[in-house]
């Protein structure tokens, strides 16, 4: 999917593999997200799955960005 996004010219930011059973991977991914949010102007962040919202919601809220949960 990321290749298809890149082919359209959309920027893709890879946060790395993250597992709740390995807390250091969560901290690393949250730091990467913090860096992406600090370096790019975003109007909002959309979490496509509930586990993504659980992992990264606090990072987004700390940046005071609107956080959208899109579940279907």
mmCIF file with all atom_site columns, C-alpha atoms in Angstrom:
data_model
loop_
_atom_site.group_PDB
_atom_site.id
_atom_site.type_symbol
_atom_site.label_atom_id
_atom_site.label_alt_id
_atom_site.label_comp_id
_atom_site.label_asym_id
_atom_site.label_entity_id
_atom_site.label_seq_id
_atom_site.pdbx_PDB_ins_code
_atom_site.Cartn_x
_atom_site.Cartn_y
_atom_site.Cartn_z
_atom_site.occupancy
_atom_site.B_iso_or_equiv
_atom_site.pdbx_formal_charge
_atom_site.auth_seq_id
_atom_site.auth_comp_id
_atom_site.auth_asym_id
_atom_site.auth_atom_id
_atom_site.pdbx_PDB_model_num
ATOM 1  C CA . UNK A 1 1  ? 0.000   0.000  0.000  1.00 0.00 ? 1  UNK A CA 1
ATOM 2  C CA . UNK A 1 2  ? 2.817   2.405  0.813  1.00 0.00 ? 2  UNK A CA 1
ATOM 3  C CA . UNK A 1 3  ? 4.282   1.871  -2.676 1.00 0.00 ? 3  UNK A CA 1
ATOM 4  C CA . UNK A 1 4  ? 0.942   2.808  -4.215 1.00 0.00 ? 4  UNK A CA 1
ATOM 5  C CA . UNK A 1 5  ? 0.769   5.943  -2.091 1.00 0.00 ? 5  UNK A CA 1
ATOM 6  C CA . UNK A 1 6  ? 4.310   6.927  -3.044 1.00 0.00 ? 6  UNK A CA 1
ATOM 7  C CA . UNK A 1 7  ? 3.450   6.385  -6.731 1.00 0.00 ? 7  UNK A CA 1
ATOM 8  C CA . UNK A 1 8  ? 0.765   9.059  -6.428 1.00 0.00 ? 8  UNK A CA 1
ATOM 9  C CA . UNK A 1 9  ? 3.259   11.473 -4.894 1.00 0.00 ? 9  UNK A CA 1
ATOM 10 C CA . UNK A 1 10 ? 1.820   11.180 -1.378 1.00 0.00 ? 10 UNK A CA 1
ATOM 11 C CA . UNK A 1 11 ? 4.391   11.323 1.414  1.00 0.00 ? 11 UNK A CA 1
ATOM 12 C CA . UNK A 1 12 ? 4.692   8.116  3.445  1.00 0.00 ? 12 UNK A CA 1
ATOM 13 C CA . UNK A 1 13 ? 6.147   8.150  6.945  1.00 0.00 ? 13 UNK A CA 1
ATOM 14 C CA . UNK A 1 14 ? 7.168   4.741  8.285  1.00 0.00 ? 14 UNK A CA 1
ATOM 15 C CA . UNK A 1 15 ? 7.142   4.554  12.078 1.00 0.00 ? 15 UNK A CA 1
ATOM 16 C CA . UNK A 1 16 ? 8.573   1.055  12.282 1.00 0.00 ? 16 UNK A CA 1
ATOM 17 C CA . UNK A 1 17 ? 7.313   -2.269 13.560 1.00 0.00 ? 17 UNK A CA 1
ATOM 18 C CA . UNK A 1 18 ? 5.577   -1.862 16.903 1.00 0.00 ? 18 UNK A CA 1
ATOM 19 C CA . UNK A 1 19 ? 4.474   -4.527 19.366 1.00 0.00 ? 19 UNK A CA 1
ATOM 20 C CA . UNK A 1 20 ? 2.789   -3.954 22.704 1.00 0.00 ? 20 UNK A CA 1
ATOM 21 C CA . UNK A 1 21 ? 4.739   -6.897 24.091 1.00 0.00 ? 21 UNK A CA 1
ATOM 22 C CA . UNK A 1 22 ? 7.934   -4.934 23.347 1.00 0.00 ? 22 UNK A CA 1
ATOM 23 C CA . UNK A 1 23 ? 7.405   -1.535 25.007 1.00 0.00 ? 23 UNK A CA 1
ATOM 24 C CA . UNK A 1 24 ? 10.635  -0.050 23.643 1.00 0.00 ? 24 UNK A CA 1
ATOM 25 C CA . UNK A 1 25 ? 9.195   -0.417 20.109 1.00 0.00 ? 25 UNK A CA 1
ATOM 26 C CA . UNK A 1 26 ? 6.148   1.590  21.195 1.00 0.00 ? 26 UNK A CA 1
ATOM 27 C CA . UNK A 1 27 ? 8.362   4.352  22.607 1.00 0.00 ? 27 UNK A CA 1
ATOM 28 C CA . UNK A 1 28 ? 10.473  4.419  19.438 1.00 0.00 ? 28 UNK A CA 1
ATOM 29 C CA . UNK A 1 29 ? 7.438   4.622  17.159 1.00 0.00 ? 29 UNK A CA 1
ATOM 30 C CA . UNK A 1 30 ? 5.852   7.355  19.283 1.00 0.00 ? 30 UNK A CA 1
ATOM 31 C CA . UNK A 1 31 ? 9.092   9.336  19.070 1.00 0.00 ? 31 UNK A CA 1
ATOM 32 C CA . UNK A 1 32 ? 9.156   8.933  15.292 1.00 0.00 ? 32 UNK A CA 1
ATOM 33 C CA . UNK A 1 33 ? 5.534   10.102 15.099 1.00 0.00 ? 33 UNK A CA 1
ATOM 34 C CA . UNK A 1 34 ? 6.351   13.081 17.322 1.00 0.00 ? 34 UNK A CA 1
ATOM 35 C CA . UNK A 1 35 ? 9.196   13.998 14.950 1.00 0.00 ? 35 UNK A CA 1
ATOM 36 C CA . UNK A 1 36 ? 6.948   13.702 11.879 1.00 0.00 ? 36 UNK A CA 1
ATOM 37 C CA . UNK A 1 37 ? 4.243   15.842 13.492 1.00 0.00 ? 37 UNK A CA 1
ATOM 38 C CA . UNK A 1 38 ? 6.781   18.468 14.567 1.00 0.00 ? 38 UNK A CA 1
ATOM 39 C CA . UNK A 1 39 ? 8.371   18.711 11.106 1.00 0.00 ? 39 UNK A CA 1
ATOM 40 C CA . UNK A 1 40 ? 5.208   18.767 8.975  1.00 0.00 ? 40 UNK A CA 1
ATOM 41 C CA . UNK A 1 41 ? 2.059   20.888 9.096  1.00 0.00 ? 41 UNK A CA 1
ATOM 42 C CA . UNK A 1 42 ? -0.926  18.598 9.635  1.00 0.00 ? 42 UNK A CA 1
ATOM 43 C CA . UNK A 1 43 ? -4.513  19.695 10.215 1.00 0.00 ? 43 UNK A CA 1
ATOM 44 C CA . UNK A 1 44 ? -5.545  16.418 11.840 1.00 0.00 ? 44 UNK A CA 1
ATOM 45 C CA . UNK A 1 45 ? -4.478  12.799 12.337 1.00 0.00 ? 45 UNK A CA 1
ATOM 46 C CA . UNK A 1 46 ? -6.669  9.851  11.354 1.00 0.00 ? 46 UNK A CA 1
ATOM 47 C CA . UNK A 1 47 ? -6.227  6.496  13.073 1.00 0.00 ? 47 UNK A CA 1
ATOM 48 C CA . UNK A 1 48 ? -7.628  3.740  10.881 1.00 0.00 ? 48 UNK A CA 1
ATOM 49 C CA . UNK A 1 49 ? -7.707  1.047  13.550 1.00 0.00 ? 49 UNK A CA 1
ATOM 50 C CA . UNK A 1 50 ? -8.409  1.020  17.279 1.00 0.00 ? 50 UNK A CA 1
ATOM 51 C CA . UNK A 1 51 ? -4.965  -0.363 18.208 1.00 0.00 ? 51 UNK A CA 1
ATOM 52 C CA . UNK A 1 52 ? -3.300  2.499  16.301 1.00 0.00 ? 52 UNK A CA 1
ATOM 53 C CA . UNK A 1 53 ? -5.479  4.946  18.211 1.00 0.00 ? 53 UNK A CA 1
ATOM 54 C CA . UNK A 1 54 ? -4.457  3.308  21.496 1.00 0.00 ? 54 UNK A CA 1
ATOM 55 C CA . UNK A 1 55 ? -0.738  3.422  20.623 1.00 0.00 ? 55 UNK A CA 1
ATOM 56 C CA . UNK A 1 56 ? -0.511  6.897  19.146 1.00 0.00 ? 56 UNK A CA 1
ATOM 57 C CA . UNK A 1 57 ? -3.507  8.862  20.436 1.00 0.00 ? 57 UNK A CA 1
ATOM 58 C CA . UNK A 1 58 ? -1.621  10.421 23.328 1.00 0.00 ? 58 UNK A CA 1
ATOM 59 C CA . UNK A 1 59 ? 1.201   11.554 21.027 1.00 0.00 ? 59 UNK A CA 1
ATOM 60 C CA . UNK A 1 60 ? -1.271  13.276 18.720 1.00 0.00 ? 60 UNK A CA 1
ATOM 61 C CA . UNK A 1 61 ? -3.190  14.878 21.600 1.00 0.00 ? 61 UNK A CA 1
ATOM 62 C CA . UNK A 1 62 ? 0.076   16.195 23.077 1.00 0.00 ? 62 UNK A CA 1
ATOM 63 C CA . UNK A 1 63 ? 0.573   18.105 19.797 1.00 0.00 ? 63 UNK A CA 1
ATOM 64 C CA . UNK A 1 64 ? -2.961  19.492 20.194 1.00 0.00 ? 64 UNK A CA 1
ATOM 65 C CA . UNK A 1 65 ? -4.057  18.138 16.821 1.00 0.00 ? 65 UNK A CA 1
ATOM 66 C CA . UNK A 1 66 ? -7.538  16.823 16.133 1.00 0.00 ? 66 UNK A CA 1
ATOM 67 C CA . UNK A 1 67 ? -7.529  13.032 16.450 1.00 0.00 ? 67 UNK A CA 1
ATOM 68 C CA . UNK A 1 68 ? -10.000 11.117 14.293 1.00 0.00 ? 68 UNK A CA 1
ATOM 69 C CA . UNK A 1 69 ? -10.794 7.430  14.707 1.00 0.00 ? 69 UNK A CA 1
ATOM 70 C CA . UNK A 1 70 ? -11.994 5.985  11.393 1.00 0.00 ? 70 UNK A CA 1
ATOM 71 C CA . UNK A 1 71 ? -13.347 2.493  12.009 1.00 0.00 ? 71 UNK A CA 1
ATOM 72 C CA . UNK A 1 72 ? -15.464 0.430  9.660  1.00 0.00 ? 72 UNK A CA 1
#
